Coordinates of C-alpha atoms in Angstrom, one line a residue:
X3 CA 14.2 -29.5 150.9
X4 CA 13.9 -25.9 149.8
X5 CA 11.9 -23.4 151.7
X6 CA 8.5 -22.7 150.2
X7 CA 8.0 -25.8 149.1
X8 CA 6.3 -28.5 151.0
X9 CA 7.3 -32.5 150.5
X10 CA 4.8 -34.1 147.7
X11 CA 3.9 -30.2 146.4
X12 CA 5.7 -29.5 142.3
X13 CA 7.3 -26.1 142.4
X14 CA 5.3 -23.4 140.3
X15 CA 6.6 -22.2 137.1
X16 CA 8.4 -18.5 137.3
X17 CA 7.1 -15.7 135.8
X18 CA 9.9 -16.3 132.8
X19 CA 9.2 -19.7 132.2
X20 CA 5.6 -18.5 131.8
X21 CA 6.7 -15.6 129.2
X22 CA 8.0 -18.1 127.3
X23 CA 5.4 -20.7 126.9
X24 CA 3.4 -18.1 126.0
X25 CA 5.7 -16.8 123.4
X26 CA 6.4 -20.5 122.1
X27 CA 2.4 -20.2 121.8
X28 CA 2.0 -17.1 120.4
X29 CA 4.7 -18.1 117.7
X30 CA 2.4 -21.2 117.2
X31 CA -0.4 -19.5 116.2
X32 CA 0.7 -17.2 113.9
X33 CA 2.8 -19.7 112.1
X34 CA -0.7 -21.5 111.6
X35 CA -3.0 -18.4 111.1
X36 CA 0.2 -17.4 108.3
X37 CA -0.2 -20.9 106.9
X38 CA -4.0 -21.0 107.2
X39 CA -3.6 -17.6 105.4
X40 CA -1.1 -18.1 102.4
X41 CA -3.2 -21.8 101.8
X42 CA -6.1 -19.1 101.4
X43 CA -4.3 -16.7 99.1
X44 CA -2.4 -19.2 97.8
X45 CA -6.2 -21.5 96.7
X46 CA -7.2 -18.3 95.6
X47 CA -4.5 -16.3 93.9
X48 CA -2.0 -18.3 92.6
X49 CA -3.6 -20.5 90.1
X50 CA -3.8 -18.1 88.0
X51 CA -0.8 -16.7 89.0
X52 CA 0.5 -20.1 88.0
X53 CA -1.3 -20.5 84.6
X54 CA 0.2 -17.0 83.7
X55 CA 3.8 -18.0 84.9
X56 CA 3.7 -20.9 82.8
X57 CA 2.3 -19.3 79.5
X58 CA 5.4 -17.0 79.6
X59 CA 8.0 -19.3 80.6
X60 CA 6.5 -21.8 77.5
X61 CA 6.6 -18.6 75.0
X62 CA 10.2 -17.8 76.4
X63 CA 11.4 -21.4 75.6
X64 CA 9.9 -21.1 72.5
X65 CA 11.6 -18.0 71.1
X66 CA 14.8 -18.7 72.2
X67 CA 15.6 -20.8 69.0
X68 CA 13.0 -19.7 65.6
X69 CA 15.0 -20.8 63.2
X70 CA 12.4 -23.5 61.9
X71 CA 10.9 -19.9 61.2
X72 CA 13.4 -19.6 58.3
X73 CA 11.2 -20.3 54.9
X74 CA 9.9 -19.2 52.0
X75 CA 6.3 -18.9 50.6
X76 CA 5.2 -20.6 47.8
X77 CA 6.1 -18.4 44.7
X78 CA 3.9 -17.9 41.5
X79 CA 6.2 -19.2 39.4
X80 CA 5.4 -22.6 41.4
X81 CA 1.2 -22.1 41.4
X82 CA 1.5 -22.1 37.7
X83 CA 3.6 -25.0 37.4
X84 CA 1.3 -26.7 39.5
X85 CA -0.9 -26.4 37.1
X86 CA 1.1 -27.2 34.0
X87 CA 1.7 -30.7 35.9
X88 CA -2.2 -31.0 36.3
X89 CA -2.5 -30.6 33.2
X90 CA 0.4 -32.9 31.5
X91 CA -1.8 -35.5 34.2
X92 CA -4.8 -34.9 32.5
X93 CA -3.4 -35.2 28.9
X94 CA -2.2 -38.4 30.2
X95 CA -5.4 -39.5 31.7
X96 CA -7.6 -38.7 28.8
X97 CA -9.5 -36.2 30.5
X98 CA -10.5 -33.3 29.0
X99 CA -10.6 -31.0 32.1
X100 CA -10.2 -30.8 35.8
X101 CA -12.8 -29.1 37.8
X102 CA -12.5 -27.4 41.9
X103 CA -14.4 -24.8 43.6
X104 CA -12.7 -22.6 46.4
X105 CA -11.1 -25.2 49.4
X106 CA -7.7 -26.9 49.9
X107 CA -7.1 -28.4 46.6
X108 CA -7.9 -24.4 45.3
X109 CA -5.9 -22.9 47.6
X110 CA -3.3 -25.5 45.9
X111 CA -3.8 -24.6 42.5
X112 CA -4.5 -20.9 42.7
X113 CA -3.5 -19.7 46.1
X114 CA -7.0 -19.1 47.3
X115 CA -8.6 -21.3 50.2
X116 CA -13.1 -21.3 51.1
X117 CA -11.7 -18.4 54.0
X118 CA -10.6 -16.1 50.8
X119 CA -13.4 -16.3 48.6
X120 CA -16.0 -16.5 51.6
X121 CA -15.5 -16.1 54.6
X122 CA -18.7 -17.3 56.5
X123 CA -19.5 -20.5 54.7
X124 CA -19.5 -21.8 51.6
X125 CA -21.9 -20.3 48.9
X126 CA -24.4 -21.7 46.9
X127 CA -23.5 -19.7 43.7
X128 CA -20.9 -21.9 42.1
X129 CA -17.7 -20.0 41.1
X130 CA -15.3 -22.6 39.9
X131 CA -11.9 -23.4 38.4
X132 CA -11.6 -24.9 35.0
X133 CA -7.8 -26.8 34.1
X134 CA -7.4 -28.1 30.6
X135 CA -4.9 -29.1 29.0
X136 CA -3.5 -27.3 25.8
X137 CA -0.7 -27.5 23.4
X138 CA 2.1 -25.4 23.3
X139 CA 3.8 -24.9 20.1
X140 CA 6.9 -23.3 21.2
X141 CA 8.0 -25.7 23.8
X142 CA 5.8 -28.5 22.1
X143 CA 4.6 -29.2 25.8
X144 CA 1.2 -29.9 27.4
X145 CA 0.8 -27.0 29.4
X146 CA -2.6 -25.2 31.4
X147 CA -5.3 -23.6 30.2
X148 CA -6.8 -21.8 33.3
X149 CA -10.2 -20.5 33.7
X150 CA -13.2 -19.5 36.0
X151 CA -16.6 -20.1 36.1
X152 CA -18.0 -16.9 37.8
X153 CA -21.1 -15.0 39.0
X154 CA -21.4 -12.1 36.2
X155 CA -21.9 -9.7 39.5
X156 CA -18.6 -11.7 41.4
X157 CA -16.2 -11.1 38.1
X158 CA -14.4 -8.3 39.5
X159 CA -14.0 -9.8 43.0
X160 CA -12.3 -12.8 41.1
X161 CA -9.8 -10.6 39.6
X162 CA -8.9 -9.1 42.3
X163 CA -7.9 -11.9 44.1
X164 CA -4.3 -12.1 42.8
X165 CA -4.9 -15.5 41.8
X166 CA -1.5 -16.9 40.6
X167 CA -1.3 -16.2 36.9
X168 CA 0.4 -15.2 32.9
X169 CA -1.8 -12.1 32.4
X170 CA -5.5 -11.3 32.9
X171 CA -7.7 -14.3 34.1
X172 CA -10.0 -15.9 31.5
X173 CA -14.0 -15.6 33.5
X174 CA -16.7 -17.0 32.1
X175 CA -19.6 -14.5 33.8
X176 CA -23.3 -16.5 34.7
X177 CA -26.2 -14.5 35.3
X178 CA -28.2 -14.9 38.4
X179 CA -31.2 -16.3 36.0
X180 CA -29.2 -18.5 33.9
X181 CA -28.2 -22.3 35.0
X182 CA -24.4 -21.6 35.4
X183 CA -23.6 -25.9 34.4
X184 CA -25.2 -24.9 31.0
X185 CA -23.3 -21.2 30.6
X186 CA -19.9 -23.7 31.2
X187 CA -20.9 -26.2 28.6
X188 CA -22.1 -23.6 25.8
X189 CA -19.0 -21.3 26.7
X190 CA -16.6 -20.6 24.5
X191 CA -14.3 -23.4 26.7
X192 CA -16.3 -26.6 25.5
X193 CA -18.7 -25.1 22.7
X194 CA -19.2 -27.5 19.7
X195 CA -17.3 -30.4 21.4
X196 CA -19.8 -33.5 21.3
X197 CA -18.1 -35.3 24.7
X198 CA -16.6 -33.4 27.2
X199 CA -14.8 -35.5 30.5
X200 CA -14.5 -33.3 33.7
X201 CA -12.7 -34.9 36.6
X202 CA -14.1 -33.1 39.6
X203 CA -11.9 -32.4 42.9
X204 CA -13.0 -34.5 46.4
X205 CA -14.2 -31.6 47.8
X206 CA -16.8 -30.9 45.0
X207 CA -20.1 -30.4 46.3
X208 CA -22.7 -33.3 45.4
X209 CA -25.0 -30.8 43.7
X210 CA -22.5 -29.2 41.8
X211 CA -21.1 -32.6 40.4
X212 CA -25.2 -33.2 39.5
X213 CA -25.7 -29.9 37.8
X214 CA -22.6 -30.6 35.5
X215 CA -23.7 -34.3 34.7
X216 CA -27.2 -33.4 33.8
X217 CA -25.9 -30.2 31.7
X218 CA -23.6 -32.4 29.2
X219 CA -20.9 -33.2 31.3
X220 CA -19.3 -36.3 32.0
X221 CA -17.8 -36.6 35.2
X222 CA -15.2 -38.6 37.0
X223 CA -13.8 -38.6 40.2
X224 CA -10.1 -37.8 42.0
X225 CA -8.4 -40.7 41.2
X226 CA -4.7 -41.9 39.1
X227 CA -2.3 -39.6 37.8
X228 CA -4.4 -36.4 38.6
X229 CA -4.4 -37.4 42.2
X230 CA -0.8 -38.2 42.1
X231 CA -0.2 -34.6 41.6
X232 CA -0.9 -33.2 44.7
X233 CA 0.4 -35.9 46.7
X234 CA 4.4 -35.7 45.7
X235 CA 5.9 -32.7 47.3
X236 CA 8.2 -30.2 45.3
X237 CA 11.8 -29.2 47.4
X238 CA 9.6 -25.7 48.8
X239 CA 6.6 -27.8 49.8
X240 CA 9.0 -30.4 52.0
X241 CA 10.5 -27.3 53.3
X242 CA 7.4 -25.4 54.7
X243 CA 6.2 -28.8 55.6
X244 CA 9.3 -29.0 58.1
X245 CA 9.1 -25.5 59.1
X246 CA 5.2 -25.8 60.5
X247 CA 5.8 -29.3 61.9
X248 CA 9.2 -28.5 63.6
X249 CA 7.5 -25.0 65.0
X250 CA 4.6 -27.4 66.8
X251 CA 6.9 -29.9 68.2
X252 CA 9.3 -26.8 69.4
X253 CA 6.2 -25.6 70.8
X254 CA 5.7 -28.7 72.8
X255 CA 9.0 -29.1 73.7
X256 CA 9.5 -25.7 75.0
X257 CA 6.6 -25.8 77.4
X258 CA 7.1 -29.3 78.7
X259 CA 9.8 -28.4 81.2
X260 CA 7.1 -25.4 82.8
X261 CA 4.2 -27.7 83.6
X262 CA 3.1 -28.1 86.8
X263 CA 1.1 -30.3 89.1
X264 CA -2.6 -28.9 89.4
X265 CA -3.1 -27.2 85.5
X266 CA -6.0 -29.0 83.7
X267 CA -6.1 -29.9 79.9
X268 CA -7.9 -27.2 78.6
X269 CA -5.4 -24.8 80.7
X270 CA -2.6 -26.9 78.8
X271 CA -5.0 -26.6 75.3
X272 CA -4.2 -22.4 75.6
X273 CA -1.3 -22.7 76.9
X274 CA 0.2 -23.9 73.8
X275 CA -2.1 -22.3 71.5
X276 CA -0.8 -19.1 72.8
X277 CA 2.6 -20.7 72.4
X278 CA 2.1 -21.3 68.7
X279 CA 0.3 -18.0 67.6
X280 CA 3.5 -15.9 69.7
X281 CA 5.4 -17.4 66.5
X282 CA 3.0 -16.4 63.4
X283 CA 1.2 -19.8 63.8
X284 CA -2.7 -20.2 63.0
X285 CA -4.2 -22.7 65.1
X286 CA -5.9 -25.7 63.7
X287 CA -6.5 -27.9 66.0
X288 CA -5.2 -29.0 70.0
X289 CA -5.7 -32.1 71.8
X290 CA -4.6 -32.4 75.4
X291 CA -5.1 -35.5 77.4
X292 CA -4.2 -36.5 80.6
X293 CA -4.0 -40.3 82.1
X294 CA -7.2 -42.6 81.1
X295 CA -8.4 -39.8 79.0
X296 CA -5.9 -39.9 76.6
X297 CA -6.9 -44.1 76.1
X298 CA -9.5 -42.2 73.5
X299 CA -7.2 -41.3 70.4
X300 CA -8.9 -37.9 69.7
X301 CA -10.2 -37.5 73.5
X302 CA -14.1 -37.0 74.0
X303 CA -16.9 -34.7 75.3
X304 CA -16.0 -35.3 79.2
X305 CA -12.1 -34.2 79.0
X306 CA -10.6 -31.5 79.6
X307 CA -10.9 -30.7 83.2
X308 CA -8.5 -33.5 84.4
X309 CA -6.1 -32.1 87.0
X310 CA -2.5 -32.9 86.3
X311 CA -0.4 -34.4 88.4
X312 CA 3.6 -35.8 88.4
X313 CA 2.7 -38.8 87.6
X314 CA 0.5 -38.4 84.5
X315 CA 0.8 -39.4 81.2
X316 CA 0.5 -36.6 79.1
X317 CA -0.6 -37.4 75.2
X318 CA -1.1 -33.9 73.2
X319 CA -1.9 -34.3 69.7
X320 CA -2.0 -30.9 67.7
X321 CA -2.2 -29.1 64.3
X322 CA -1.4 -25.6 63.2
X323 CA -0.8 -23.5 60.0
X324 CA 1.7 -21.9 58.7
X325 CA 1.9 -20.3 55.0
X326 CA -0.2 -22.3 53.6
X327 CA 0.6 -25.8 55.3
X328 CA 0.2 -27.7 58.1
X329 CA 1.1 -29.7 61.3
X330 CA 0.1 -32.8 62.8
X331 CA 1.9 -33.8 65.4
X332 CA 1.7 -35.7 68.8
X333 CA 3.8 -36.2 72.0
X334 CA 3.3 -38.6 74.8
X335 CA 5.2 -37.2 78.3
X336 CA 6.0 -37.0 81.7
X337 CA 6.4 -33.7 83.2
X338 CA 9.3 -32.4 85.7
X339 CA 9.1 -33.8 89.0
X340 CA 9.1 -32.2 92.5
X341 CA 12.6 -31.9 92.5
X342 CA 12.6 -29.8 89.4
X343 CA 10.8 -27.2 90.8
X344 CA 11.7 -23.7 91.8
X345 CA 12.6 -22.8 95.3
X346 CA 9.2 -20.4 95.8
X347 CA 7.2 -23.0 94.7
X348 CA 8.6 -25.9 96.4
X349 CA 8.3 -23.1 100.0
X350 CA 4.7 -22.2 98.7
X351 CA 3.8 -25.9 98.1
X352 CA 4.9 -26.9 101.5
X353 CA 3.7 -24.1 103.7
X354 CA 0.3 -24.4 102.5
X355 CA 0.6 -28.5 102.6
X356 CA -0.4 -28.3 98.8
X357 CA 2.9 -30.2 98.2
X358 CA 1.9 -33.1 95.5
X359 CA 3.0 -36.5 96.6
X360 CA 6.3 -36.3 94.1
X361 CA 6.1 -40.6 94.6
X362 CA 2.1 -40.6 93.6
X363 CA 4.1 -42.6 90.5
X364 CA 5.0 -45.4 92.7
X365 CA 2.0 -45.8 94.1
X366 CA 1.2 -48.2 91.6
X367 CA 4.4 -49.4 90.8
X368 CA 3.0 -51.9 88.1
X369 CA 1.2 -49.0 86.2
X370 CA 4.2 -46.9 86.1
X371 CA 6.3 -49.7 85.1
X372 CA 3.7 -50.4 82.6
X373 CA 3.5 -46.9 81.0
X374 CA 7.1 -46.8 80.5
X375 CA 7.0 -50.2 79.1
X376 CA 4.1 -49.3 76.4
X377 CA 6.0 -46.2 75.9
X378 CA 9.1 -48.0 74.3
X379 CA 6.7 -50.2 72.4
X380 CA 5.2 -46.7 70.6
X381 CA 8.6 -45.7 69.7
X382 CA 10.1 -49.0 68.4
X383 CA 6.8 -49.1 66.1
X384 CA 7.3 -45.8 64.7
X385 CA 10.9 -47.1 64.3
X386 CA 9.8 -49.9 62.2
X387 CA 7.7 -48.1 60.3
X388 CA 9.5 -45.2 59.3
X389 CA 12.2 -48.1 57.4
X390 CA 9.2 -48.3 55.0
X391 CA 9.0 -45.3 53.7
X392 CA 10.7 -46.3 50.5
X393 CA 9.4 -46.0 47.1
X394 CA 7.5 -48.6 45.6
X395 CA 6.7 -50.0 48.8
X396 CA 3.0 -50.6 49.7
X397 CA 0.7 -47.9 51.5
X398 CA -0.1 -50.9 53.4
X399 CA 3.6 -51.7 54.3
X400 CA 4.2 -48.6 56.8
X401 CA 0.8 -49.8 58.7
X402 CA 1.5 -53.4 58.7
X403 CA 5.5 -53.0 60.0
X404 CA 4.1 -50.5 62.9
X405 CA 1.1 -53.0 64.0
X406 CA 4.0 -56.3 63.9
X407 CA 5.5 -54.8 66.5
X408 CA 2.8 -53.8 68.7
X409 CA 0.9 -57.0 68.5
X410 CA 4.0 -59.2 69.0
X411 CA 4.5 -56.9 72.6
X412 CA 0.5 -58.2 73.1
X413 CA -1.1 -55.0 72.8
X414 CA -2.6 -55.3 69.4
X415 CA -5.8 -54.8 70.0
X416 CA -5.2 -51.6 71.2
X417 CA -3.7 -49.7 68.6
X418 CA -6.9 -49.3 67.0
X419 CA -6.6 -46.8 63.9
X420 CA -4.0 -46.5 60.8
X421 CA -0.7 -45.7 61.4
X422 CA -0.9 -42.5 59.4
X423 CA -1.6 -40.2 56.5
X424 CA -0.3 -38.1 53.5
X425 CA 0.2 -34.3 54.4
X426 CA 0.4 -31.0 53.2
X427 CA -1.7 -28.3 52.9
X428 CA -4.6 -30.2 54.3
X429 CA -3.6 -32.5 57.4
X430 CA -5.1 -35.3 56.8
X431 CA -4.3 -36.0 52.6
X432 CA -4.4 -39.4 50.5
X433 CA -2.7 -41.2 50.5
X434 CA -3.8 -43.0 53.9
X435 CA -1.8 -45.4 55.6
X436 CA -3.6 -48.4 56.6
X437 CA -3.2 -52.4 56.3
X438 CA -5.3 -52.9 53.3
X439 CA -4.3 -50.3 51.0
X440 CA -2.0 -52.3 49.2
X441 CA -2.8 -50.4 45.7
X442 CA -1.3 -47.2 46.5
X443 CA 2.8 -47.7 46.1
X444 CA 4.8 -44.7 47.5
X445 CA 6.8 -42.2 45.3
X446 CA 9.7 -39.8 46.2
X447 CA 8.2 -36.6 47.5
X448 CA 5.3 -38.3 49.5
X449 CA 4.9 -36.9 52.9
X450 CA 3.1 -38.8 55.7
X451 CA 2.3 -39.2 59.6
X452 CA 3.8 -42.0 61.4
X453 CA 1.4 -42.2 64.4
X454 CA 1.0 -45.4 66.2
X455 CA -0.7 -46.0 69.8
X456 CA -1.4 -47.6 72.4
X457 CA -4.6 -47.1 74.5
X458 CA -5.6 -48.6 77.5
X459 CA -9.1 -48.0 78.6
X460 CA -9.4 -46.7 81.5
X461 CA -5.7 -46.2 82.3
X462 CA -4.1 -44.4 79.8
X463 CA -2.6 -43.6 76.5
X464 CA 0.3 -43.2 74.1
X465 CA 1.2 -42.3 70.8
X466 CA 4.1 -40.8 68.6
X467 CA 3.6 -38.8 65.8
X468 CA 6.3 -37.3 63.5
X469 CA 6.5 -36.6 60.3
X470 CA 8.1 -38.1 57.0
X471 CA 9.2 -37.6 52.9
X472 CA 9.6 -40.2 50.9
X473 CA 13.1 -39.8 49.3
X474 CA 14.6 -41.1 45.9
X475 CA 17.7 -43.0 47.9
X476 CA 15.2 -44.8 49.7
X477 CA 15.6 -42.9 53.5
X478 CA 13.0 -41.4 55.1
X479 CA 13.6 -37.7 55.9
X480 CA 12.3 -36.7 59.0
X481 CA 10.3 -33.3 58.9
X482 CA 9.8 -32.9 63.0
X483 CA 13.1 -32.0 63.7
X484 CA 14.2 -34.8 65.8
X485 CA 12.0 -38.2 67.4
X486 CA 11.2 -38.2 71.4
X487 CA 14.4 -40.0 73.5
X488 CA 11.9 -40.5 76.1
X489 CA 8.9 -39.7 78.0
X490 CA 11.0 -36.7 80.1
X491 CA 12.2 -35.6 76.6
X492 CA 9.6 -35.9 73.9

């Protein structure tokens, strides 16, 4: 036994051993008052920090590759023949004229949409556009006889326009005092003619259609030949159509790999709308849902505040402008996992014990399994229906080969809406895809949404959405670029 120390006594630590405890403690408690303190910062700070880092790293994605910028507008030469094919439809319709005010099927005809002529809302003073077709001798064609219906104080407005035209526009001017229905009928357009037919656009106001029947008209609505006209594509039409629809699933695409754990839809929603105006995009419309709220189609008034996490389904379904035409588009994804992340974030993440559980996915092994499974089931039905996009085939074909395949999986019941529409300038166009329109047979130059789903209340949902032309050889031509491979590469 050592001096100093007594049998049954335990030595007493040295002054260096007690240094060091302290120093282990000291080096304790700063670790924890630095982790304490970044979680604070870190709650506080980097969100938005986050949110910004995202928003560039989606735009930078994005403009690395604008060639589906590459297109041309819509040329005059092409407004006018527009017309000329309305009114060879018309001739053989047996209608003596074709009637729109200012909207899409305007903005069609003549270049100009409701934003151009006004720009807060639609006005009550009628100006409208007048087709008929005429004779001409030199070609011995049917080609258009264009005029307006205008307010006498509006005439000059009209003409300065730039209204797609061969010379100075023909106006018929209307008083505010006189009833502008009996001006048209009286005018020099339809004078001394006992029975004049007007077809009126879709978009016609009711009392428009009203003031024109009870003035001498007779009026018809959309329908045959006339319709057909805006429905089959020229080559330019198919071409901006790709550009716009390519742009927004490039847009998607190119911010997918920069979403992380913790955003919430709406932070998602500008995200990509910032995304698509970087590129000369107008937005239109943007629908981001995450998990059980995307098992409602267009989502609802509760969503967008759900917090995104790895294992979230992630359905965005959006629309934008460009030149005249638009998107409609929709991707169902995962996002990159844990491992995919950078190194500061994966240091942050664990040093302020924010780290997302990067197996949250397998905690419900059956679900996952289950949204991969439902996945596959989307695709193979846009698969199936895209093989009937042929001409002469039924409207009702494209929804009826889409809905085989998800009812024979035993989800029918939960793809609950059509399987698409026509598209162009407007994004939701006739013809509509659904499994009773077995009237309406497809032509070459039809353009339409392929968009089936699958939505599970309460869990989540899914649905692809690319785009399509009908062709003369009988193949679809995809206008998206290229289809999702999977839900890590939409």
């Amino acid at each position: 036994m050592k001096a100093g120390i007594l049998m049954g006594q335990q030595p007493q630590p040295t002054t260096r051993t007690t240094r060091t405890r302290r120093s282990y403690l000291k080096l304790f408690a700063a670790l924890v008052i630095a982790a304490l303190y970044a979680r604070l910062f870190y709650t506080r700070h980097s969100h938005a920090h986050k949110v910004a880092r995202v928003q560039k790293c989606s735009i930078s994605n994005l403009h690395a590759d604008l060639s589906f910028l590459e297109v041309s507008p819509i040329t005059t030469d092409e407004f006018i023949a527009r017309r000329d094919n309305l009114a060879r439809a018309l001739h053989a319709e047996g209608v003596d004229a074709f009637v729109l005010e200012p909207g899409y099927t305007f903005q069609y005809y003549g270049n100009i949409s409701q934003q151009d002529w006004e720009p807060w809302e639609p006005e009550e003073r009628p100006m409208l556009m007048i087709v008929e077709p005429a004779h001409n001798s030199t070609t011995n064609t049917v080609v258009a006889k264009t005029s307006f219906l205008s307010p006498a104080f509006e005439e000059g407005r009209v003409r300065m326009l730039g209204i797609p035209a061969n010379g100075e526009l023909d106006i018929v001017p209307w008083e505010e005092h006189w009833n502008p229905y009996r001006t048209l009928r009286e005018s020099r357009l339809f004078a001394g003619r006992e029975n004049v037919t007007l077809m009126v656009d879709e978009e016609m106001r009711d009392y428009i259609v009203r003031g024109l029947r009870s003035n001498g008209f007779e009026t018809l609505g959309l329908a045959g030949e006339v319709e057909a006209v805006r429905q089959i594509k020229t080559p330019a039409e198919i071409e901006l159509l790709r550009a716009v629809n390519t742009g927004t699933v490039e847009a998607v695409r190119a911010m997918r790999p920069c979403l992380v754990p913790g955003l919430i839809e709406d932070e998602v929603m500008e995200i990509l709308d910032n995304s698509l105006l970087s590129v000369g995009f107008s937005l239109f419309f943007d629908i981001v849902l995450f998990e059980e709220n995307g098992a409602l189609p267009h989502g609802g008034f509760v969503t967008g505040g759900k917090v995104l996490r790895e294992d979230s389904v992630v359905l965005i379904d959006v629309g934008a402008h460009y030149l005249g035409y638009s998107s409609d588009i929709c991707r169902s994804f995962f996002i990159p996992t844990w491992k995919g992340w950078s190194l500061w974030e994966k240091v942050m993440s664990i040093l302020t014990f924010s780290k997302p559980c990067s197996s949250s996915a397998k905690t419900d092994t059956d679900l996952y399994a289950e949204k991969l499974k439902v996945w596959d089931i989307v695709l193979e039905a846009q698969t199936e229906s895209a093989k009937m996009f042929k001409p002469n085939n039924s409207a009702a074909s494209v929804d009826i080969a889409a809905r085989k395949v998800i009812s024979d999986a035993g989800y029918g019941e939960m793809f609950t809406h059509r399987v698409g529409h026509g598209i162009g300038i407007k994004a939701h166009e006739s013809p509509y895809l659904n499994k009773g329109n077995h009237e309406v047979l497809l032509r070459p130059g039809m353009t339409f949404t392929s968009e089936p789903g699958i939505y599970m209340l309460n869990k989540f949902g899914v649905r692809h959405e690319d785009i399509y032309a009908v062709t003369e050889d009988g193949e679809a031509e995809l206008l998206t670029g290229k289809r999702a491979v999977s839900p890590w590469e939409p």
